[in-house]
Amino acid sequence: MPQPSVRPDVVVLLTKVDSTPRDDRSRLYRHDGTVFTDAEHDLIRTCTPEEIDAANEQRWLENEWARETHEIEKALVDLVTKYIDQLPDGSLCSNIYATMTDEDYAECERLAKIVAARRGIEFPTEREDS
């Protein structure tokens, strides 16, 4: 018996389905609240158990990515806060990096690069006070 193939377009659609109950239960909605088109509904109706499994796995991966990103961002904030708390009252925190140990600066830079990459932000490549 031939093995059914997993259609990526169907998997993507399934990952966008919002399972929150809505007033109109005859329609499927995306996470952003928009309604799927009739053609998208028709395509989703043809999904296989393998495609549902693939979509669930993709959702799990996306949730794990978000959780890891949140942990990295929290670690970065905690590291910077450690030095902000040491600044005298009335100080600006614009030069906080100059007060960091070399190890903490390297860790701060490493975490900031990861956050920037995950958020699609450009990260300066050299230390500005050099």
Short mmCIF file of N, CA, C and O in Angstrom, two decimals, residues 2-130:
data_model
loop_
_atom_site.label_atom_id
_atom_site.label_comp_id
_atom_site.label_asym_id
_atom_site.label_seq_id
_atom_site.Cartn_x
_atom_site.Cartn_y
_atom_site.Cartn_z
N PRO A 2 0.66 2.19 -0.93
CA PRO A 2 1.50 3.39 -0.98
C PRO A 2 1.28 4.25 0.26
O PRO A 2 0.17 4.38 0.76
N GLN A 3 2.38 4.82 0.71
CA GLN A 3 2.32 5.67 1.90
C GLN A 3 1.85 7.07 1.49
O GLN A 3 2.35 7.65 0.53
N PRO A 4 0.85 7.63 2.21
CA PRO A 4 0.39 8.97 1.86
C PRO A 4 1.48 10.00 2.14
O PRO A 4 2.22 9.88 3.12
N SER A 5 1.59 10.97 1.27
CA SER A 5 2.60 12.01 1.47
C SER A 5 1.99 13.15 2.29
O SER A 5 0.79 13.38 2.28
N VAL A 6 2.84 13.82 2.99
CA VAL A 6 2.41 14.97 3.79
C VAL A 6 2.55 16.21 2.92
O VAL A 6 3.63 16.51 2.42
N ARG A 7 1.46 16.93 2.75
CA ARG A 7 1.46 18.14 1.93
C ARG A 7 1.82 19.34 2.82
O ARG A 7 1.09 19.67 3.75
N PRO A 8 2.95 19.98 2.54
CA PRO A 8 3.39 21.10 3.38
C PRO A 8 2.36 22.23 3.47
O PRO A 8 2.20 22.84 4.53
N ASP A 9 1.66 22.52 2.37
CA ASP A 9 0.68 23.61 2.41
C ASP A 9 -0.46 23.31 3.37
O ASP A 9 -0.98 24.20 4.05
N VAL A 10 -0.84 22.05 3.47
CA VAL A 10 -1.90 21.66 4.41
C VAL A 10 -1.38 21.75 5.84
O VAL A 10 -2.07 22.25 6.73
N VAL A 11 -0.16 21.32 6.05
CA VAL A 11 0.44 21.40 7.39
C VAL A 11 0.51 22.85 7.85
O VAL A 11 0.15 23.18 8.97
N VAL A 12 0.93 23.74 6.96
CA VAL A 12 1.00 25.17 7.31
C VAL A 12 -0.38 25.69 7.67
O VAL A 12 -0.55 26.39 8.67
N LEU A 13 -1.39 25.36 6.88
CA LEU A 13 -2.75 25.80 7.21
C LEU A 13 -3.19 25.28 8.57
O LEU A 13 -3.77 26.02 9.37
N LEU A 14 -2.91 24.02 8.84
CA LEU A 14 -3.32 23.43 10.12
C LEU A 14 -2.63 24.11 11.30
O LEU A 14 -3.23 24.25 12.37
N THR A 15 -1.39 24.56 11.12
CA THR A 15 -0.70 25.23 12.22
C THR A 15 -1.29 26.61 12.50
O THR A 15 -1.07 27.17 13.57
N LYS A 16 -2.02 27.16 11.55
CA LYS A 16 -2.60 28.49 11.71
C LYS A 16 -4.01 28.47 12.31
O LYS A 16 -4.56 29.52 12.63
N VAL A 17 -4.60 27.28 12.46
CA VAL A 17 -5.97 27.18 12.96
C VAL A 17 -6.02 27.57 14.43
O VAL A 17 -5.25 27.05 15.26
N ASP A 18 -6.93 28.47 14.75
CA ASP A 18 -7.16 28.88 16.14
C ASP A 18 -8.29 28.02 16.70
O ASP A 18 -9.39 27.99 16.16
N SER A 19 -8.02 27.32 17.77
CA SER A 19 -9.02 26.41 18.33
C SER A 19 -9.92 27.08 19.36
O SER A 19 -10.78 26.43 19.95
N THR A 20 -9.75 28.39 19.56
CA THR A 20 -10.61 29.12 20.49
C THR A 20 -12.05 29.12 19.96
O THR A 20 -12.28 29.42 18.79
N PRO A 21 -13.02 28.79 20.81
CA PRO A 21 -14.42 28.79 20.36
C PRO A 21 -14.84 30.18 19.85
O PRO A 21 -14.51 31.19 20.45
N ARG A 22 -15.57 30.19 18.75
CA ARG A 22 -16.06 31.42 18.13
C ARG A 22 -17.57 31.36 18.02
O ARG A 22 -18.18 30.29 18.13
N ASP A 23 -18.19 32.52 17.75
CA ASP A 23 -19.63 32.56 17.56
C ASP A 23 -20.05 31.73 16.36
O ASP A 23 -21.03 30.99 16.42
N ASP A 24 -19.31 31.85 15.26
CA ASP A 24 -19.63 31.09 14.05
C ASP A 24 -18.79 29.82 14.04
O ASP A 24 -17.64 29.81 13.62
N ARG A 25 -19.36 28.72 14.50
CA ARG A 25 -18.61 27.45 14.59
C ARG A 25 -18.51 26.74 13.25
O ARG A 25 -17.84 25.72 13.14
N SER A 26 -19.14 27.28 12.22
CA SER A 26 -19.08 26.64 10.90
C SER A 26 -17.83 27.08 10.13
O SER A 26 -17.55 26.55 9.06
N ARG A 27 -17.10 28.06 10.65
CA ARG A 27 -15.92 28.58 9.98
C ARG A 27 -14.68 28.33 10.84
O ARG A 27 -14.76 28.28 12.06
N LEU A 28 -13.55 28.20 10.18
CA LEU A 28 -12.27 28.11 10.88
C LEU A 28 -11.60 29.47 10.84
O LEU A 28 -11.68 30.20 9.84
N TYR A 29 -10.92 29.81 11.94
CA TYR A 29 -10.25 31.09 12.07
C TYR A 29 -8.76 30.88 12.30
O TYR A 29 -8.34 29.89 12.90
N ARG A 30 -7.98 31.88 11.86
CA ARG A 30 -6.54 31.90 12.14
C ARG A 30 -6.33 32.50 13.53
O ARG A 30 -7.22 33.11 14.10
N HIS A 31 -5.10 32.36 14.01
CA HIS A 31 -4.74 32.94 15.31
C HIS A 31 -4.93 34.45 15.33
O HIS A 31 -5.19 35.04 16.38
N ASP A 32 -4.81 35.10 14.17
CA ASP A 32 -4.97 36.56 14.11
C ASP A 32 -6.44 36.98 13.99
O ASP A 32 -6.76 38.16 13.85
N GLY A 33 -7.36 36.00 14.00
CA GLY A 33 -8.79 36.29 13.96
C GLY A 33 -9.42 36.32 12.59
O GLY A 33 -10.63 36.44 12.47
N THR A 34 -8.62 36.21 11.54
CA THR A 34 -9.19 36.21 10.19
C THR A 34 -9.75 34.83 9.85
O THR A 34 -9.31 33.81 10.38
N VAL A 35 -10.73 34.83 8.97
CA VAL A 35 -11.41 33.59 8.58
C VAL A 35 -10.66 32.95 7.41
O VAL A 35 -10.19 33.63 6.50
N PHE A 36 -10.56 31.63 7.44
CA PHE A 36 -10.01 30.92 6.29
C PHE A 36 -10.96 31.06 5.11
O PHE A 36 -12.18 31.11 5.28
N THR A 37 -10.40 31.07 3.91
CA THR A 37 -11.23 31.15 2.71
C THR A 37 -11.92 29.81 2.49
O THR A 37 -11.57 28.79 3.10
N ASP A 38 -12.91 29.81 1.61
CA ASP A 38 -13.60 28.56 1.28
C ASP A 38 -12.62 27.53 0.72
O ASP A 38 -12.70 26.34 1.05
N ALA A 39 -11.71 27.98 -0.12
CA ALA A 39 -10.72 27.06 -0.70
C ALA A 39 -9.82 26.47 0.40
O ALA A 39 -9.49 25.27 0.36
N GLU A 40 -9.44 27.29 1.37
CA GLU A 40 -8.63 26.79 2.48
C GLU A 40 -9.41 25.79 3.33
O GLU A 40 -8.87 24.77 3.75
N HIS A 41 -10.69 26.10 3.58
CA HIS A 41 -11.55 25.15 4.30
C HIS A 41 -11.59 23.81 3.57
O HIS A 41 -11.47 22.75 4.19
N ASP A 42 -11.79 23.86 2.26
CA ASP A 42 -11.86 22.64 1.47
C ASP A 42 -10.56 21.85 1.56
O ASP A 42 -10.58 20.62 1.67
N LEU A 43 -9.44 22.54 1.53
CA LEU A 43 -8.14 21.88 1.61
C LEU A 43 -7.95 21.25 3.00
O LEU A 43 -7.49 20.10 3.11
N ILE A 44 -8.32 21.96 4.03
CA ILE A 44 -8.18 21.43 5.39
C ILE A 44 -9.05 20.19 5.58
O ILE A 44 -8.66 19.25 6.27
N ARG A 45 -10.20 20.17 4.98
CA ARG A 45 -11.10 19.01 5.09
C ARG A 45 -10.48 17.73 4.53
O ARG A 45 -10.92 16.63 4.86
N THR A 46 -9.48 17.88 3.66
CA THR A 46 -8.85 16.71 3.05
C THR A 46 -7.60 16.25 3.80
O THR A 46 -6.90 15.35 3.33
N CYS A 47 -7.32 16.86 4.94
CA CYS A 47 -6.07 16.54 5.64
C CYS A 47 -6.06 15.09 6.14
O CYS A 47 -7.10 14.52 6.46
N THR A 48 -4.88 14.54 6.19
CA THR A 48 -4.69 13.16 6.63
C THR A 48 -4.23 13.16 8.09
O THR A 48 -3.75 14.19 8.60
N PRO A 49 -4.33 12.03 8.77
CA PRO A 49 -3.80 11.94 10.13
C PRO A 49 -2.30 12.28 10.20
O PRO A 49 -1.84 12.89 11.17
N GLU A 50 -1.56 11.91 9.16
CA GLU A 50 -0.13 12.23 9.13
C GLU A 50 0.09 13.74 9.06
O GLU A 50 1.03 14.26 9.67
N GLU A 51 -0.76 14.44 8.32
CA GLU A 51 -0.63 15.90 8.22
C GLU A 51 -1.00 16.56 9.56
O GLU A 51 -0.37 17.54 9.96
N ILE A 52 -1.99 16.02 10.23
CA ILE A 52 -2.36 16.54 11.55
C ILE A 52 -1.20 16.33 12.53
O ILE A 52 -0.85 17.24 13.28
N ASP A 53 -0.59 15.15 12.49
CA ASP A 53 0.57 14.88 13.34
C ASP A 53 1.72 15.84 13.03
O ASP A 53 2.38 16.35 13.94
N ALA A 54 1.96 16.06 11.74
CA ALA A 54 3.04 16.98 11.34
C ALA A 54 2.74 18.40 11.82
O ALA A 54 3.65 19.11 12.28
N ALA A 55 1.50 18.82 11.73
CA ALA A 55 1.12 20.16 12.19
C ALA A 55 1.28 20.27 13.71
O ALA A 55 1.76 21.29 14.22
N ASN A 56 0.89 19.24 14.43
CA ASN A 56 1.06 19.25 15.89
C ASN A 56 2.53 19.31 16.27
O ASN A 56 2.91 20.02 17.20
N GLU A 57 3.36 18.58 15.55
CA GLU A 57 4.81 18.62 15.81
C GLU A 57 5.36 20.01 15.52
O GLU A 57 6.18 20.52 16.28
N GLN A 58 4.91 20.62 14.43
CA GLN A 58 5.37 21.97 14.09
C GLN A 58 4.94 22.97 15.15
O GLN A 58 5.72 23.83 15.55
N ARG A 59 3.71 22.87 15.61
CA ARG A 59 3.25 23.75 16.70
C ARG A 59 4.10 23.58 17.95
O ARG A 59 4.45 24.54 18.61
N TRP A 60 4.42 22.32 18.27
CA TRP A 60 5.25 22.06 19.44
C TRP A 60 6.62 22.72 19.27
O TRP A 60 7.13 23.36 20.19
N LEU A 61 7.21 22.57 18.08
CA LEU A 61 8.51 23.20 17.82
C LEU A 61 8.44 24.72 17.93
O LEU A 61 9.35 25.36 18.49
N GLU A 62 7.37 25.31 17.40
CA GLU A 62 7.21 26.77 17.49
C GLU A 62 7.05 27.22 18.94
O GLU A 62 7.62 28.23 19.35
N ASN A 63 6.30 26.46 19.73
CA ASN A 63 6.13 26.79 21.14
C ASN A 63 7.45 26.65 21.90
O ASN A 63 7.77 27.47 22.77
N GLU A 64 8.21 25.63 21.57
CA GLU A 64 9.52 25.42 22.20
C GLU A 64 10.47 26.56 21.84
O GLU A 64 11.21 27.06 22.68
N TRP A 65 10.43 26.98 20.59
CA TRP A 65 11.25 28.12 20.12
C TRP A 65 10.90 29.37 20.91
O TRP A 65 11.77 30.10 21.38
N ALA A 66 9.61 29.63 21.07
CA ALA A 66 9.16 30.81 21.81
C ALA A 66 9.58 30.73 23.28
O ALA A 66 10.03 31.73 23.87
N ARG A 67 9.46 29.54 23.87
CA ARG A 67 9.87 29.36 25.27
C ARG A 67 11.36 29.59 25.44
O ARG A 67 11.80 30.31 26.34
N GLU A 68 12.17 29.03 24.55
CA GLU A 68 13.62 29.23 24.61
C GLU A 68 13.99 30.69 24.41
O GLU A 68 14.87 31.22 25.11
N THR A 69 13.33 31.34 23.47
CA THR A 69 13.60 32.76 23.21
C THR A 69 13.28 33.58 24.45
O THR A 69 14.06 34.46 24.84
N HIS A 70 12.16 33.30 25.09
CA HIS A 70 11.78 34.01 26.31
C HIS A 70 12.83 33.80 27.41
O HIS A 70 13.21 34.75 28.11
N GLU A 71 13.32 32.58 27.57
CA GLU A 71 14.35 32.30 28.58
C GLU A 71 15.64 33.06 28.29
O GLU A 71 16.27 33.59 29.20
N ILE A 72 16.03 33.13 27.03
CA ILE A 72 17.25 33.85 26.65
C ILE A 72 17.07 35.35 26.91
O ILE A 72 17.97 36.02 27.45
N GLU A 73 15.90 35.88 26.53
CA GLU A 73 15.64 37.31 26.78
C GLU A 73 15.65 37.61 28.28
O GLU A 73 16.19 38.62 28.71
N LYS A 74 15.07 36.72 29.08
CA LYS A 74 15.05 36.92 30.53
C LYS A 74 16.47 36.89 31.10
O LYS A 74 16.83 37.71 31.94
N ALA A 75 17.30 35.97 30.62
CA ALA A 75 18.69 35.89 31.07
C ALA A 75 19.44 37.17 30.73
O ALA A 75 20.23 37.68 31.54
N LEU A 76 19.20 37.72 29.55
CA LEU A 76 19.84 38.96 29.14
C LEU A 76 19.39 40.12 30.03
O LEU A 76 20.22 40.90 30.51
N VAL A 77 18.10 40.22 30.27
CA VAL A 77 17.58 41.29 31.14
C VAL A 77 18.14 41.15 32.55
O VAL A 77 18.56 42.14 33.17
N ASP A 78 18.18 39.93 33.07
CA ASP A 78 18.72 39.71 34.42
C ASP A 78 20.18 40.12 34.50
O ASP A 78 20.60 40.73 35.50
N LEU A 79 20.95 39.80 33.48
CA LEU A 79 22.37 40.15 33.47
C LEU A 79 22.56 41.67 33.45
O LEU A 79 23.34 42.21 34.23
N VAL A 80 21.84 42.34 32.58
CA VAL A 80 21.97 43.81 32.49
C VAL A 80 21.44 44.47 33.77
O VAL A 80 22.05 45.42 34.27
N THR A 81 20.37 43.95 34.31
CA THR A 81 19.79 44.52 35.54
C THR A 81 20.77 44.45 36.70
O THR A 81 20.82 45.36 37.53
N LYS A 82 21.57 43.40 36.74
CA LYS A 82 22.58 43.27 37.80
C LYS A 82 23.50 44.50 37.83
O LYS A 82 23.85 44.99 38.90
N TYR A 83 23.82 45.02 36.65
CA TYR A 83 24.70 46.18 36.58
C TYR A 83 23.94 47.50 36.71
O TYR A 83 24.46 48.46 37.26
N ILE A 84 22.73 47.54 36.24
CA ILE A 84 21.93 48.75 36.40
C ILE A 84 21.70 49.03 37.87
O ILE A 84 21.77 50.17 38.33
N ASP A 85 21.45 47.97 38.64
CA ASP A 85 21.22 48.12 40.07
C ASP A 85 22.44 48.67 40.80
O ASP A 85 22.31 49.22 41.89
N GLN A 86 23.62 48.53 40.22
CA GLN A 86 24.85 49.03 40.85
C GLN A 86 25.15 50.49 40.51
O GLN A 86 26.02 51.09 41.13
N LEU A 87 24.44 51.06 39.54
CA LEU A 87 24.70 52.44 39.15
C LEU A 87 24.25 53.40 40.25
O LEU A 87 23.23 53.18 40.89
N PRO A 88 25.02 54.48 40.45
CA PRO A 88 24.59 55.47 41.44
C PRO A 88 23.28 56.14 41.00
O PRO A 88 22.98 56.21 39.81
N ASP A 89 22.51 56.63 41.96
CA ASP A 89 21.27 57.32 41.64
C ASP A 89 21.53 58.48 40.68
O ASP A 89 22.53 59.20 40.81
N GLY A 90 20.66 58.63 39.72
CA GLY A 90 20.78 59.71 38.74
C GLY A 90 21.68 59.38 37.57
O GLY A 90 21.82 60.19 36.66
N SER A 91 22.31 58.22 37.57
CA SER A 91 23.19 57.84 36.47
C SER A 91 22.36 57.40 35.27
O SER A 91 21.24 56.93 35.40
N LEU A 92 22.97 57.56 34.11
CA LEU A 92 22.37 57.02 32.89
C LEU A 92 22.95 55.63 32.67
O LEU A 92 24.10 55.36 33.01
N CYS A 93 22.16 54.76 32.11
CA CYS A 93 22.66 53.39 31.91
C CYS A 93 23.27 53.20 30.52
O CYS A 93 23.55 52.08 30.12
N SER A 94 23.51 54.31 29.81
CA SER A 94 24.03 54.19 28.44
C SER A 94 25.44 53.61 28.40
O SER A 94 25.86 53.06 27.40
N ASN A 95 26.20 53.73 29.48
CA ASN A 95 27.56 53.23 29.48
C ASN A 95 27.72 52.04 30.42
O ASN A 95 28.78 51.80 30.97
N ILE A 96 26.65 51.29 30.59
CA ILE A 96 26.67 50.17 31.52
C ILE A 96 27.66 49.09 31.12
O ILE A 96 28.25 48.43 31.96
N TYR A 97 27.88 48.92 29.82
CA TYR A 97 28.77 47.86 29.35
C TYR A 97 30.21 48.08 29.82
O TYR A 97 30.93 47.13 30.04
N ALA A 98 30.60 49.33 30.00
CA ALA A 98 31.95 49.63 30.47
C ALA A 98 32.15 49.18 31.92
O ALA A 98 33.28 48.98 32.36
N THR A 99 31.07 49.00 32.66
CA THR A 99 31.17 48.57 34.06
C THR A 99 31.14 47.05 34.21
O THR A 99 31.40 46.54 35.29
N MET A 100 30.82 46.33 33.14
CA MET A 100 30.71 44.87 33.21
C MET A 100 32.08 44.21 33.25
O MET A 100 33.04 44.71 32.67
N THR A 101 32.12 43.05 33.90
CA THR A 101 33.33 42.24 33.81
C THR A 101 33.44 41.73 32.38
O THR A 101 32.45 41.71 31.63
N ASP A 102 34.62 41.31 32.00
CA ASP A 102 34.82 40.78 30.65
C ASP A 102 33.94 39.56 30.40
O ASP A 102 33.36 39.41 29.32
N GLU A 103 33.81 38.71 31.41
CA GLU A 103 32.99 37.51 31.28
C GLU A 103 31.51 37.88 31.08
O GLU A 103 30.84 37.31 30.22
N ASP A 104 31.02 38.81 31.90
CA ASP A 104 29.62 39.22 31.77
C ASP A 104 29.38 39.96 30.46
O ASP A 104 28.32 39.81 29.84
N TYR A 105 30.35 40.76 30.03
CA TYR A 105 30.18 41.45 28.75
C TYR A 105 30.10 40.43 27.62
O TYR A 105 29.24 40.54 26.73
N ALA A 106 30.96 39.42 27.64
CA ALA A 106 30.94 38.39 26.60
C ALA A 106 29.60 37.65 26.61
O ALA A 106 29.02 37.38 25.55
N GLU A 107 29.10 37.33 27.81
CA GLU A 107 27.81 36.64 27.91
C GLU A 107 26.67 37.54 27.43
O GLU A 107 25.76 37.10 26.73
N CYS A 108 26.73 38.81 27.80
CA CYS A 108 25.72 39.77 27.36
C CYS A 108 25.71 39.88 25.84
O CYS A 108 24.64 39.85 25.21
N GLU A 109 26.88 39.96 25.25
CA GLU A 109 26.97 40.05 23.80
C GLU A 109 26.46 38.78 23.13
O GLU A 109 25.73 38.82 22.14
N ARG A 110 26.80 37.62 23.70
CA ARG A 110 26.33 36.34 23.16
C ARG A 110 24.80 36.26 23.19
O ARG A 110 24.16 35.94 22.20
N LEU A 111 24.22 36.60 24.35
CA LEU A 111 22.76 36.55 24.49
C LEU A 111 22.09 37.57 23.58
O LEU A 111 21.07 37.28 22.95
N ALA A 112 22.66 38.77 23.49
CA ALA A 112 22.07 39.82 22.64
C ALA A 112 22.08 39.40 21.17
O ALA A 112 21.12 39.67 20.44
N LYS A 113 23.14 38.73 20.74
CA LYS A 113 23.20 38.26 19.35
C LYS A 113 22.12 37.22 19.07
O LYS A 113 21.49 37.23 18.02
N ILE A 114 21.90 36.33 20.03
CA ILE A 114 20.86 35.30 19.86
C ILE A 114 19.49 35.95 19.79
O ILE A 114 18.68 35.64 18.91
N VAL A 115 19.22 36.88 20.71
CA VAL A 115 17.92 37.56 20.72
C VAL A 115 17.73 38.34 19.42
O VAL A 115 16.66 38.28 18.81
N ALA A 116 18.76 39.05 18.99
CA ALA A 116 18.66 39.82 17.76
C ALA A 116 18.36 38.92 16.57
O ALA A 116 17.49 39.23 15.74
N ALA A 117 19.04 37.79 16.49
CA ALA A 117 18.81 36.87 15.37
C ALA A 117 17.39 36.31 15.40
O ALA A 117 16.73 36.21 14.37
N ARG A 118 16.92 35.97 16.59
CA ARG A 118 15.57 35.39 16.69
C ARG A 118 14.48 36.43 16.46
O ARG A 118 13.39 36.08 16.03
N ARG A 119 14.77 37.67 16.73
CA ARG A 119 13.78 38.73 16.55
C ARG A 119 13.95 39.47 15.23
O ARG A 119 13.18 40.38 14.92
N GLY A 120 14.99 39.13 14.46
CA GLY A 120 15.21 39.78 13.17
C GLY A 120 15.73 41.20 13.31
O GLY A 120 15.43 42.07 12.50
N ILE A 121 16.54 41.42 14.34
CA ILE A 121 17.09 42.74 14.61
C ILE A 121 18.57 42.73 14.24
O ILE A 121 19.27 41.75 14.49
N GLU A 122 19.05 43.83 13.67
CA GLU A 122 20.47 43.91 13.35
C GLU A 122 21.26 44.15 14.62
O GLU A 122 20.89 44.97 15.46
N PHE A 123 22.35 43.43 14.80
CA PHE A 123 23.18 43.56 15.99
C PHE A 123 24.52 44.16 15.61
O PHE A 123 25.17 43.67 14.68
N PRO A 124 24.96 45.23 16.30
CA PRO A 124 26.27 45.80 16.00
C PRO A 124 27.36 44.77 16.29
O PRO A 124 27.30 44.08 17.31
N THR A 125 28.35 44.67 15.42
CA THR A 125 29.35 43.61 15.54
C THR A 125 30.53 43.95 16.40
O THR A 125 31.27 43.08 16.80
N GLU A 126 30.74 45.22 16.71
CA GLU A 126 31.91 45.58 17.53
C GLU A 126 31.47 46.37 18.74
O GLU A 126 30.48 47.07 18.73
N ARG A 127 32.28 46.26 19.79
CA ARG A 127 32.03 47.01 21.02
C ARG A 127 32.16 48.50 20.71
O ARG A 127 33.14 48.93 20.13
N GLU A 128 31.16 49.27 21.11
CA GLU A 128 31.13 50.68 20.73
C GLU A 128 32.18 51.52 21.45
O GLU A 128 32.58 52.55 20.96
N ASP A 129 32.63 51.11 22.63
CA ASP A 129 33.61 51.93 23.34
C ASP A 129 35.05 51.57 22.97
O ASP A 129 35.98 52.06 23.54
N SER A 130 35.24 50.70 21.98
CA SER A 130 36.58 50.30 21.53
C SER A 130 37.15 51.34 20.59
O SER A 130 36.50 51.94 19.81
#
